[in-house]
Amino acid sequence: MREMNTSPVRYRAFIGGQFVDAEKGEVFESEDPFSGEKWALVPRCRAADADRAVEAAHKAFTGGPWPALTASARGQLLCRLADLILENAQALADIEVRDNGKLMAEMAVQVRYASQWFRYFGGLADKIEGSVIPIDKPDMLNFTRREPLGVIAAIVPWNSPLLLMSWKIAPALAAGNTVVVKPSEYTSASALEFARLVEKAGFPPGVFNVVTGFGAEVGEPLALHPKVAKIAFTGGDASGRRVYRAAASQLKPVVLELGGKSPNIVFDDCVMDDAVKGAVSGIFAASGQTCIAGSRLLVQDTIHTEYLDRLVRFAGTAKLGDPRLATTQVGPITTHPQHKKVLDYIAIGREEGAELVLGGKPAEVEGSKSGLFVQPSIFSGVNNAMRIAQEEIFGPVLSVIPFHDEEEAVAIANDTLYGLAAGVWTTSIRRAIAMSNALRAGTVWVNTYRAVSYMSPFGGFKMSGFGRENGQHAIDEYLQTKSVWINTALEVPNPFTLR
Ligand code: NAD
């Protein structure tokens, strides 16, 4: 929650239904990536705060109104929350744009769309069913119950804070769990504004909690907390490994949604204008700061020269500017470390011998004082073994790699540690099917890119993680199955044998 009369805006964490300061009273600043203004003060939570939040969530899970609610009532609360997100969509979008630098044009739609996760999983809440097993033993009733796990720690990155939080908490709450959210230290405000809506919807205290702060100071203690039943993590693979180790130390399950180096593959039978737009959407939308960025563009050698020429001309017209303006197409990089990382990778690409055919420099943008813009940048002549083809840059930097035929395209596309997504541009239905079968990625798009829905499973192959978000089965990540045996015989048989 924020105090409106002070400047910068002062936020508080949300624990046990109360907006509270960090136990030590510490705060840190959050920067507007366009203006450079330090616009918010956010609680710097630590282990003691993680502990308070988990205890509140555990209390709400084990007693009081939440576990006593019918599944239908739980679903209705989620639908009420969906309504409140829609009613407050503009305010939430304003905060996301200010804290993250993402385009208003995208956020106004994305925040409204996030409400659908609550409606969809709210609808699923009372369709969680066990089964009666026609068990192979006389005088015995055996049935299953599908039960929530307990306290879920939802650890979220900065690139789409509300949406990625929704992917976790909507199914977790629909299944009857309680949650502690740890947003990114760069974009904490929207989760705290969201907490007001959770409160208003009427969720019992402790069902939803938010602790803010840094990964090592509050994220890790949260992951290590013995009363956290499962961790749902989205972020980079280095933090993902630390979270996985923390979970392993207590034999706790995790869902890991990690990074990617996704191939976007252009065949010579594509509709070239569409494939040009598809490449731009894959890497320059959201300034390339998406896990699904199509950062490796594989182009068939027969059309390579013409296609690259058209791509460079089109990408060169992208309008950098104030993310609040409807005319802006590329906004700032969200954080200073990320800005440095993007420029470092551009230098690495040059050193590796790739040819920079567009951009390659920091960009000056009128009205911006943050210094966080980077020109949309394209390297051609990239070899798949280069670092700029293998490592996630998470910025507006595209590596263009030529290929000769389908077989070579598949070999290059799959030659990566990651496997989050892939794109294919072709008018051949045979090729579309063959490629989508052969690509080792959790999502394959044909003649489109960056499509996601609450209805369709999302997750990684290989080092992009495991577990799935979205779609009906995402709720299974937050349930466990209990088998119940009821003896209906008139007397208990021989106690010394297995029944
Ligand atoms: P990050 O890994 O630095 O941080 C993610 C979250 O983890 C933050 O809240 C951070 O504070 C927390 N964290 C960091 N160290 C931790 C620790 N030891 N214990 C517990 N929590 C810890 O990632 P980021 O820079 O915020 O986001 C960018 C990364 O996220 C990229 O690699 C991107 O590909 C990935 N990402 C993946 C998906 C997906 O669905 N696969 C979606 C978006 C972003």
Coordinates of C-alpha atoms and ligand atoms in Angstrom, one line a residue:
M1 CA 0.0 0.0 0.0
R2 CA 1.2 3.5 -0.6
E3 CA 1.0 6.8 1.2
M4 CA -0.1 9.4 -1.5
N5 CA 0.9 12.5 0.3
T6 CA 4.6 11.9 0.5
S7 CA 7.1 11.9 -2.3
P8 CA 8.5 9.5 -3.2
V9 CA 5.6 7.1 -2.7
R10 CA 6.2 5.0 0.3
Y11 CA 5.1 1.3 0.1
R12 CA 4.6 -1.2 2.8
A13 CA 4.8 -5.0 2.7
F14 CA 1.6 -7.0 3.1
I15 CA 1.7 -9.7 5.8
G16 CA -1.3 -11.4 7.5
G17 CA -3.8 -8.9 6.0
Q18 CA -1.8 -5.8 7.2
F19 CA 0.4 -3.3 5.4
V20 CA 3.6 -3.3 7.4
D21 CA 7.1 -2.0 7.4
A22 CA 10.1 -4.3 7.3
E23 CA 10.9 -5.4 10.8
K24 CA 14.1 -3.3 10.8
G25 CA 12.3 -0.3 9.1
E26 CA 14.7 -0.4 6.2
V27 CA 13.6 0.7 2.7
F28 CA 15.2 0.9 -0.8
E29 CA 14.4 3.1 -3.8
S30 CA 12.7 2.1 -7.0
E31 CA 13.6 4.0 -10.1
D32 CA 11.4 5.0 -13.0
P33 CA 13.4 3.6 -16.0
F34 CA 12.4 6.4 -18.3
S35 CA 12.7 9.5 -16.2
G36 CA 15.3 8.2 -13.8
E37 CA 13.3 9.5 -10.9
K38 CA 13.5 7.6 -7.7
W39 CA 9.8 7.4 -7.4
A40 CA 9.1 4.8 -4.7
L41 CA 10.4 3.6 -1.4
V42 CA 10.0 -0.1 -0.8
P43 CA 10.5 -2.1 2.4
R44 CA 13.8 -3.9 2.5
C45 CA 12.5 -7.2 4.0
R46 CA 14.9 -9.8 5.4
A47 CA 14.7 -13.3 6.9
A48 CA 12.6 -12.1 9.9
D49 CA 10.0 -10.6 7.5
A50 CA 9.9 -13.8 5.4
D51 CA 9.3 -15.7 8.6
R52 CA 6.5 -13.4 9.6
A53 CA 4.9 -13.8 6.2
V54 CA 5.2 -17.6 6.0
E55 CA 3.8 -17.9 9.6
A56 CA 0.8 -15.8 8.6
A57 CA 0.3 -17.9 5.5
H58 CA 0.7 -21.1 7.4
K59 CA -1.8 -19.9 10.0
A60 CA -4.3 -19.0 7.3
F61 CA -3.8 -22.4 5.7
T62 CA -4.2 -24.5 8.8
G63 CA -7.2 -22.7 10.5
G64 CA -9.7 -20.0 10.2
P65 CA -12.0 -19.2 7.3
W66 CA -9.8 -20.2 4.3
P67 CA -9.7 -24.0 4.6
A68 CA -13.4 -24.0 5.7
L69 CA -14.5 -22.3 2.4
T70 CA -16.2 -24.4 -0.1
A71 CA -14.4 -24.8 -3.4
S72 CA -17.1 -22.8 -5.1
A73 CA -16.8 -19.9 -2.6
R74 CA -13.0 -20.0 -3.2
G75 CA -13.6 -19.8 -6.9
Q76 CA -16.0 -16.8 -6.5
L77 CA -13.4 -14.9 -4.5
L78 CA -11.0 -15.4 -7.4
C79 CA -13.6 -14.2 -9.9
R80 CA -14.3 -11.1 -7.7
L81 CA -10.5 -10.5 -7.8
A82 CA -10.6 -10.7 -11.6
D83 CA -13.4 -8.0 -11.6
L84 CA -11.3 -5.8 -9.3
I85 CA -8.3 -6.1 -11.6
L86 CA -10.4 -5.0 -14.5
E87 CA -11.9 -2.0 -12.5
N88 CA -8.3 -1.0 -11.5
A89 CA -6.5 -1.9 -14.7
Q90 CA -5.4 1.6 -15.6
A91 CA -4.0 2.3 -12.2
L92 CA -2.1 -1.0 -12.2
A93 CA -0.8 -0.4 -15.7
D94 CA 0.4 3.1 -14.7
I95 CA 2.4 1.6 -11.9
E96 CA 3.9 -1.2 -14.1
V97 CA 4.9 1.4 -16.7
R98 CA 6.5 3.7 -14.1
D99 CA 8.3 0.9 -12.3
N100 CA 9.3 -1.2 -15.2
G101 CA 9.4 1.1 -18.3
K102 CA 7.2 -1.2 -20.3
L103 CA 5.0 0.4 -22.9
M104 CA 1.6 1.6 -21.8
A105 CA 0.3 0.3 -25.1
E106 CA 1.3 -3.2 -24.0
M107 CA 0.5 -2.9 -20.3
A108 CA -3.0 -1.5 -20.7
V109 CA -3.8 -4.8 -22.5
Q110 CA -1.6 -7.1 -20.4
V111 CA -3.0 -6.0 -17.0
R112 CA -6.6 -6.5 -18.2
Y113 CA -5.6 -9.9 -19.7
A114 CA -4.0 -10.9 -16.3
S115 CA -7.6 -10.8 -14.8
Q116 CA -8.4 -13.8 -17.0
W117 CA -6.1 -16.0 -15.0
F118 CA -8.2 -15.4 -11.9
R119 CA -11.4 -16.0 -13.8
Y120 CA -10.2 -19.2 -15.5
F121 CA -8.6 -20.8 -12.4
G122 CA -11.5 -19.5 -10.2
G123 CA -13.7 -21.5 -12.5
L124 CA -11.5 -24.5 -12.0
A125 CA -11.6 -24.3 -8.2
D126 CA -14.8 -26.4 -7.8
K127 CA -13.8 -28.9 -10.6
I128 CA -10.9 -30.4 -8.6
E129 CA -12.2 -33.9 -8.2
G130 CA -10.8 -37.1 -6.8
S131 CA -11.9 -40.5 -8.0
V132 CA -13.4 -43.7 -6.6
I133 CA -11.1 -46.6 -7.5
P134 CA -12.8 -50.0 -8.3
I135 CA -10.3 -51.5 -5.9
D136 CA -9.2 -55.2 -6.3
K137 CA -10.1 -56.1 -2.7
P138 CA -13.4 -57.1 -1.3
D139 CA -15.2 -55.0 1.4
M140 CA -13.0 -52.0 0.8
L141 CA -13.9 -48.5 -0.5
N142 CA -10.9 -46.6 -1.9
F143 CA -11.1 -43.1 -3.1
T144 CA -8.7 -40.2 -3.8
R145 CA -8.8 -36.6 -2.6
R146 CA -6.8 -33.9 -4.3
E147 CA -5.6 -31.5 -1.6
P148 CA -3.6 -28.2 -1.5
L149 CA 0.0 -28.4 -0.5
G150 CA 0.2 -25.5 2.0
V151 CA 2.2 -22.3 1.7
I152 CA 3.5 -21.5 -1.8
A153 CA 6.4 -19.1 -2.2
A154 CA 5.9 -17.3 -5.5
I155 CA 9.2 -15.7 -6.6
V156 CA 8.8 -13.3 -9.5
P157 CA 11.1 -11.4 -12.0
W158 CA 10.9 -7.8 -13.1
N159 CA 10.0 -8.1 -16.7
S160 CA 6.2 -8.8 -16.5
P161 CA 5.6 -8.5 -12.7
L162 CA 1.8 -8.7 -12.4
L163 CA 1.3 -11.2 -15.3
L164 CA 3.9 -13.6 -14.1
M165 CA 2.7 -13.4 -10.5
S166 CA -0.8 -14.1 -11.7
W167 CA 0.4 -17.3 -13.5
K168 CA 1.5 -18.6 -10.1
I169 CA -1.0 -17.4 -7.6
A170 CA -4.2 -17.9 -9.6
P171 CA -3.8 -21.7 -9.7
A172 CA -2.2 -21.9 -6.3
L173 CA -5.1 -20.1 -4.6
A174 CA -7.8 -21.9 -6.7
A175 CA -6.3 -25.2 -5.3
G176 CA -6.7 -23.9 -1.7
N177 CA -3.1 -23.0 -0.9
T178 CA -1.9 -19.8 0.7
V179 CA 0.9 -17.7 -0.9
V180 CA 3.8 -15.5 -0.1
V181 CA 4.9 -13.5 -3.1
K182 CA 8.4 -12.1 -3.5
P183 CA 8.4 -9.6 -6.4
S184 CA 11.7 -8.4 -8.0
E185 CA 13.5 -5.7 -6.1
Y186 CA 13.2 -3.6 -9.3
T187 CA 9.5 -3.8 -9.6
S188 CA 7.8 -4.4 -6.3
A189 CA 5.1 -1.8 -6.4
S190 CA 2.5 -3.5 -8.5
A191 CA 2.3 -6.6 -6.2
L192 CA 1.7 -4.3 -3.3
E193 CA -1.0 -2.4 -5.1
F194 CA -2.5 -5.7 -6.1
A195 CA -2.6 -6.7 -2.4
R196 CA -5.1 -3.9 -1.9
L197 CA -7.4 -5.6 -4.4
V198 CA -6.9 -9.0 -2.7
E199 CA -8.0 -7.4 0.6
K200 CA -11.0 -5.7 -1.1
A201 CA -12.1 -8.9 -2.7
G202 CA -12.5 -10.4 0.8
F203 CA -9.7 -13.0 1.0
P204 CA -9.1 -13.9 4.6
P205 CA -5.9 -12.4 6.2
G206 CA -2.8 -14.4 5.6
V207 CA -4.0 -16.1 2.4
F208 CA -2.0 -13.7 0.2
N209 CA 1.2 -12.0 1.5
V210 CA 3.9 -9.9 -0.2
V211 CA 7.5 -9.5 1.1
T212 CA 9.7 -7.1 -0.9
G213 CA 13.5 -6.9 -1.1
F214 CA 16.6 -8.6 -2.5
G215 CA 17.0 -12.2 -3.5
A216 CA 19.7 -13.1 -1.1
E217 CA 18.2 -11.1 1.8
V218 CA 14.5 -12.2 1.7
G219 CA 14.1 -14.5 -1.4
E220 CA 16.5 -17.1 -0.1
P221 CA 15.2 -17.2 3.5
L222 CA 11.7 -17.6 2.0
A223 CA 12.9 -20.5 -0.2
L224 CA 14.6 -22.1 2.8
H225 CA 11.7 -21.7 5.2
P226 CA 10.6 -25.1 6.5
K227 CA 6.9 -24.1 6.4
V228 CA 7.0 -23.3 2.6
A229 CA 5.6 -26.4 0.9
K230 CA 6.5 -25.5 -2.7
I231 CA 8.4 -22.8 -4.6
A232 CA 7.1 -21.4 -7.9
F233 CA 10.1 -19.5 -9.4
T234 CA 10.5 -17.4 -12.5
G235 CA 13.8 -15.8 -13.1
G236 CA 17.3 -16.3 -14.5
D237 CA 19.1 -19.7 -14.4
A238 CA 21.7 -18.5 -11.8
S239 CA 19.0 -17.6 -9.2
G240 CA 17.0 -20.6 -10.3
R241 CA 19.9 -22.9 -9.4
R242 CA 20.1 -21.3 -5.9
V243 CA 16.4 -21.7 -5.4
Y244 CA 16.6 -25.3 -6.5
R245 CA 19.4 -26.0 -4.1
A246 CA 17.5 -24.4 -1.3
A247 CA 14.5 -26.5 -2.2
A248 CA 16.6 -29.6 -2.4
S249 CA 18.0 -29.0 1.1
Q250 CA 14.5 -29.6 2.4
L251 CA 13.2 -32.0 -0.3
K252 CA 10.7 -29.4 -1.4
P253 CA 9.1 -29.4 -4.9
V254 CA 9.6 -26.5 -7.3
V255 CA 8.3 -25.1 -10.6
L256 CA 11.2 -23.4 -12.4
E257 CA 10.5 -21.0 -15.3
L258 CA 13.9 -19.9 -16.5
G259 CA 15.5 -18.2 -19.4
G260 CA 15.8 -18.9 -23.1
K261 CA 17.7 -18.4 -26.3
S262 CA 14.8 -19.1 -28.6
P263 CA 15.2 -19.7 -32.3
N264 CA 12.9 -17.9 -34.7
I265 CA 13.3 -19.8 -38.0
V266 CA 12.5 -18.1 -41.4
F267 CA 12.1 -20.4 -44.4
D268 CA 12.2 -19.2 -48.0
D269 CA 8.5 -20.2 -48.5
C270 CA 7.4 -17.7 -45.8
V271 CA 5.3 -14.6 -46.3
M272 CA 8.3 -12.3 -46.0
D273 CA 6.5 -9.2 -44.6
D274 CA 5.0 -11.4 -41.9
A275 CA 8.3 -13.0 -41.1
V276 CA 10.0 -9.6 -40.8
K277 CA 7.3 -8.4 -38.4
G278 CA 7.6 -11.7 -36.5
A279 CA 11.3 -11.3 -36.0
V280 CA 10.9 -7.7 -34.8
S281 CA 8.1 -8.8 -32.4
G282 CA 10.3 -11.6 -31.2
I283 CA 13.3 -9.5 -30.2
F284 CA 12.4 -5.8 -30.0
A285 CA 9.0 -5.9 -28.3
A286 CA 9.5 -5.1 -24.6
S287 CA 13.0 -4.1 -25.6
G288 CA 13.9 -7.8 -25.8
Q289 CA 13.4 -8.2 -22.1
T290 CA 11.3 -11.3 -22.4
C291 CA 12.2 -14.9 -21.5
I292 CA 10.6 -16.0 -24.8
A293 CA 12.6 -13.5 -26.9
G294 CA 13.4 -14.9 -30.4
S295 CA 17.0 -13.9 -30.0
R296 CA 18.4 -16.3 -32.5
L297 CA 17.0 -15.6 -36.0
L298 CA 17.7 -18.5 -38.3
V299 CA 17.3 -17.4 -42.0
Q300 CA 17.4 -19.8 -45.0
D301 CA 20.4 -19.0 -47.2
T302 CA 18.2 -18.6 -50.4
I303 CA 16.5 -15.5 -49.0
H304 CA 19.1 -14.3 -46.5
T305 CA 20.2 -11.1 -48.3
E306 CA 16.8 -9.9 -49.2
Y307 CA 15.2 -10.8 -45.9
L308 CA 18.0 -9.2 -43.8
D309 CA 17.8 -6.1 -45.9
R310 CA 14.1 -5.7 -45.3
L311 CA 14.4 -6.6 -41.6
V312 CA 17.1 -4.0 -41.0
R313 CA 15.1 -1.3 -42.8
F314 CA 11.9 -2.1 -40.8
A315 CA 13.7 -2.5 -37.4
G316 CA 15.5 0.8 -38.1
T317 CA 12.2 2.6 -38.1
A318 CA 11.3 1.5 -34.5
K319 CA 10.5 4.5 -32.4
L320 CA 12.2 4.7 -29.1
G321 CA 10.6 7.0 -26.6
D322 CA 8.5 7.6 -23.5
P323 CA 6.8 4.4 -22.7
R324 CA 3.6 6.3 -21.7
L325 CA 3.1 7.6 -25.3
A326 CA 1.0 5.6 -27.7
T327 CA 3.5 6.3 -30.5
T328 CA 6.5 4.7 -28.7
Q329 CA 7.5 1.2 -29.9
V330 CA 10.6 0.5 -27.9
G331 CA 11.0 1.6 -24.3
P332 CA 14.0 1.7 -21.9
I333 CA 15.9 -1.2 -20.4
T334 CA 14.4 -1.7 -17.0
T335 CA 17.6 -1.8 -14.8
H336 CA 21.1 -0.4 -14.8
P337 CA 22.8 -3.8 -14.4
Q338 CA 20.7 -5.1 -17.3
H339 CA 21.6 -2.0 -19.5
K340 CA 25.3 -2.7 -18.9
K341 CA 24.8 -6.4 -19.6
V342 CA 23.2 -5.6 -23.0
L343 CA 26.0 -3.3 -24.0
D344 CA 28.6 -5.8 -22.8
Y345 CA 27.1 -8.5 -25.0
I346 CA 27.2 -6.1 -28.0
A347 CA 30.9 -5.6 -27.4
I348 CA 31.3 -9.4 -27.1
G349 CA 29.5 -9.9 -30.4
R350 CA 31.9 -7.5 -32.1
E351 CA 34.9 -9.2 -30.6
E352 CA 33.6 -12.6 -31.7
G353 CA 33.6 -11.3 -35.3
A354 CA 29.8 -11.0 -35.9
E355 CA 28.8 -8.1 -38.2
L356 CA 26.7 -5.3 -36.6
V357 CA 24.2 -4.3 -39.2
L358 CA 21.9 -2.2 -37.0
G359 CA 22.3 -0.2 -33.8
G360 CA 24.9 -1.3 -31.3
K361 CA 24.9 1.8 -29.1
P362 CA 23.2 3.4 -26.1
A363 CA 20.4 5.6 -27.4
E364 CA 19.6 9.2 -26.3
V365 CA 15.8 9.7 -26.0
E366 CA 14.2 13.1 -25.5
G367 CA 12.9 13.6 -22.0
S368 CA 14.6 10.6 -20.5
K369 CA 17.2 11.1 -17.8
S370 CA 17.8 7.5 -16.9
G371 CA 20.4 6.7 -19.5
L372 CA 18.7 3.3 -20.0
F373 CA 18.0 3.1 -23.7
V374 CA 19.8 0.9 -26.1
Q375 CA 19.4 1.0 -29.9
P376 CA 17.7 -2.0 -31.4
S377 CA 20.7 -4.0 -32.6
I378 CA 21.2 -6.8 -35.2
F379 CA 24.3 -8.9 -35.7
S380 CA 24.5 -10.9 -38.9
G381 CA 27.1 -13.6 -39.8
V382 CA 26.6 -15.1 -36.4
N383 CA 27.8 -18.7 -35.8
N384 CA 25.8 -20.7 -33.3
A385 CA 28.8 -21.4 -31.2
M386 CA 29.3 -17.7 -30.5
R387 CA 28.4 -16.4 -27.0
I388 CA 25.8 -14.1 -28.5
A389 CA 24.1 -17.1 -30.0
Q390 CA 24.3 -19.3 -26.8
E391 CA 23.8 -16.9 -23.9
E392 CA 20.7 -15.1 -22.9
I393 CA 21.2 -11.3 -23.4
F394 CA 17.6 -10.3 -22.3
G395 CA 17.7 -7.1 -24.4
P396 CA 17.2 -5.8 -28.0
V397 CA 20.0 -7.7 -29.6
L398 CA 19.3 -10.1 -32.4
S399 CA 21.8 -12.7 -33.7
V400 CA 21.1 -13.7 -37.3
I401 CA 22.3 -17.2 -38.3
P402 CA 22.1 -18.6 -41.9
F403 CA 21.0 -22.2 -42.6
H404 CA 20.7 -24.3 -45.7
D405 CA 17.8 -26.7 -45.2
E406 CA 15.3 -28.1 -42.6
E407 CA 17.7 -30.6 -41.2
E408 CA 20.3 -27.9 -40.6
A409 CA 17.7 -25.5 -39.1
V410 CA 16.6 -28.1 -36.6
A411 CA 20.2 -28.9 -35.7
I412 CA 21.1 -25.3 -35.1
A413 CA 17.8 -24.5 -33.3
N414 CA 18.2 -27.4 -30.9
D415 CA 21.9 -26.8 -30.3
T416 CA 21.4 -24.8 -27.1
L417 CA 21.1 -25.5 -23.4
Y418 CA 17.7 -23.8 -23.4
G419 CA 14.3 -24.9 -24.7
L420 CA 11.7 -22.3 -23.8
A421 CA 10.2 -21.4 -27.2
A422 CA 10.7 -21.4 -30.9
G423 CA 9.2 -19.7 -34.0
V424 CA 8.8 -21.1 -37.5
W425 CA 7.8 -19.0 -40.6
T426 CA 6.6 -21.1 -43.5
T427 CA 3.6 -21.6 -45.7
S428 CA 4.1 -25.3 -45.9
I429 CA 1.8 -27.3 -43.6
R430 CA 4.1 -30.3 -43.9
R431 CA 7.0 -28.2 -42.8
A432 CA 5.0 -26.5 -40.0
I433 CA 4.2 -29.9 -38.5
A434 CA 7.6 -31.4 -39.1
M435 CA 9.3 -28.5 -37.4
S436 CA 7.0 -28.3 -34.5
N437 CA 7.6 -32.0 -33.8
A438 CA 11.4 -31.6 -34.1
L439 CA 12.0 -28.5 -32.1
R440 CA 13.0 -29.1 -28.5
A441 CA 11.1 -26.3 -26.8
G442 CA 8.1 -26.0 -24.5
T443 CA 6.3 -23.7 -26.9
V444 CA 6.4 -23.6 -30.8
W445 CA 4.8 -20.8 -32.7
V446 CA 4.1 -21.1 -36.5
N447 CA 3.6 -17.8 -38.4
T448 CA 3.2 -16.0 -35.1
Y449 CA 5.3 -15.1 -32.1
R450 CA 4.8 -14.2 -28.4
A451 CA 1.3 -15.6 -28.1
V452 CA 0.4 -16.8 -24.6
S453 CA -2.9 -17.6 -22.9
Y454 CA -4.2 -18.8 -19.5
M455 CA -5.6 -21.8 -21.4
S456 CA -2.3 -23.1 -22.9
P457 CA 0.5 -24.8 -21.0
F458 CA 3.7 -22.8 -20.8
G459 CA 7.1 -23.9 -19.6
G460 CA 10.6 -25.0 -20.6
F461 CA 12.4 -28.0 -21.9
K462 CA 16.1 -28.5 -20.9
M463 CA 17.7 -25.7 -18.9
S464 CA 14.6 -23.4 -19.4
G465 CA 13.1 -25.1 -16.4
F466 CA 10.4 -27.7 -15.5
G467 CA 6.8 -27.7 -14.5
R468 CA 4.1 -26.0 -16.4
E469 CA 2.1 -22.8 -15.9
N470 CA -1.2 -22.0 -17.5
G471 CA -3.8 -24.4 -18.9
Q472 CA -6.0 -26.8 -16.9
H473 CA -3.1 -28.9 -15.7
A474 CA -1.2 -26.0 -14.1
I475 CA -3.5 -26.5 -11.1
D476 CA -2.0 -29.9 -10.6
E477 CA 1.3 -28.2 -9.6
Y478 CA -0.4 -27.0 -6.5
L479 CA -2.3 -30.2 -5.5
Q480 CA -1.3 -33.5 -4.0
T481 CA -3.3 -36.7 -4.1
K482 CA -4.4 -38.6 -1.0
S483 CA -5.6 -42.2 -1.2
V484 CA -8.3 -43.0 1.4
W485 CA -9.1 -46.7 2.3
I486 CA -12.3 -47.5 4.2
N487 CA -12.9 -51.1 5.3
T488 CA -16.5 -52.1 5.0
A489 CA -16.1 -55.7 6.2
L490 CA -18.0 -56.8 9.2
E491 CA -14.8 -57.9 10.9
V492 CA -11.1 -57.1 10.4
P493 CA -9.3 -60.1 8.9
N494 CA -6.0 -61.7 9.9
P495 CA -3.9 -58.7 11.2
F496 CA -0.6 -60.5 10.2
T497 CA -1.1 -60.3 6.4
L498 CA -1.1 -57.4 4.0
R499 CA -4.6 -56.6 2.9
Ligands
NAD1 P1 16.5 -13.0 -11.3 O1 16.8 -14.5 -11.4 O2 17.6 -12.1 -11.0 O3 15.4 -12.7 -10.2 C1 14.1 -13.3 -10.2 C2 13.6 -13.3 -8.8 O4 14.3 -14.1 -7.9 C3 13.7 -11.9 -8.1 O5 12.5 -11.7 -7.3 C4 14.9 -12.0 -7.3 O6 14.9 -11.1 -6.2 C5 14.8 -13.4 -6.8 N1 16.0 -14.1 -6.3 C6 17.3 -13.8 -6.8 N2 18.1 -14.6 -6.1 C7 17.4 -15.4 -5.3 C8 17.7 -16.4 -4.3 N3 19.0 -16.8 -4.1 N4 16.7 -17.0 -3.6 C9 15.5 -16.6 -3.8 N5 15.1 -15.7 -4.7 C10 16.1 -15.1 -5.4 O7 15.8 -12.7 -12.7 P2 15.4 -11.3 -13.2 O8 16.6 -10.6 -13.6 O9 14.4 -10.7 -12.3 O10 14.5 -11.7 -14.5 C11 15.1 -12.0 -15.7 C12 15.2 -13.5 -15.9 O11 14.0 -14.2 -15.7 C13 15.7 -13.9 -17.3 O12 16.7 -14.9 -17.3 C14 14.4 -14.4 -17.9 O13 14.6 -15.3 -19.0 C15 13.7 -15.0 -16.8 N6 12.3 -15.1 -17.1 C16 11.7 -16.4 -17.3 C17 10.4 -16.5 -17.6 C18 9.8 -17.8 -17.9 O14 8.6 -17.9 -17.8 N7 10.5 -18.8 -18.3 C19 9.6 -15.4 -17.7 C20 10.2 -14.1 -17.4 C21 11.5 -14.0 -17.1

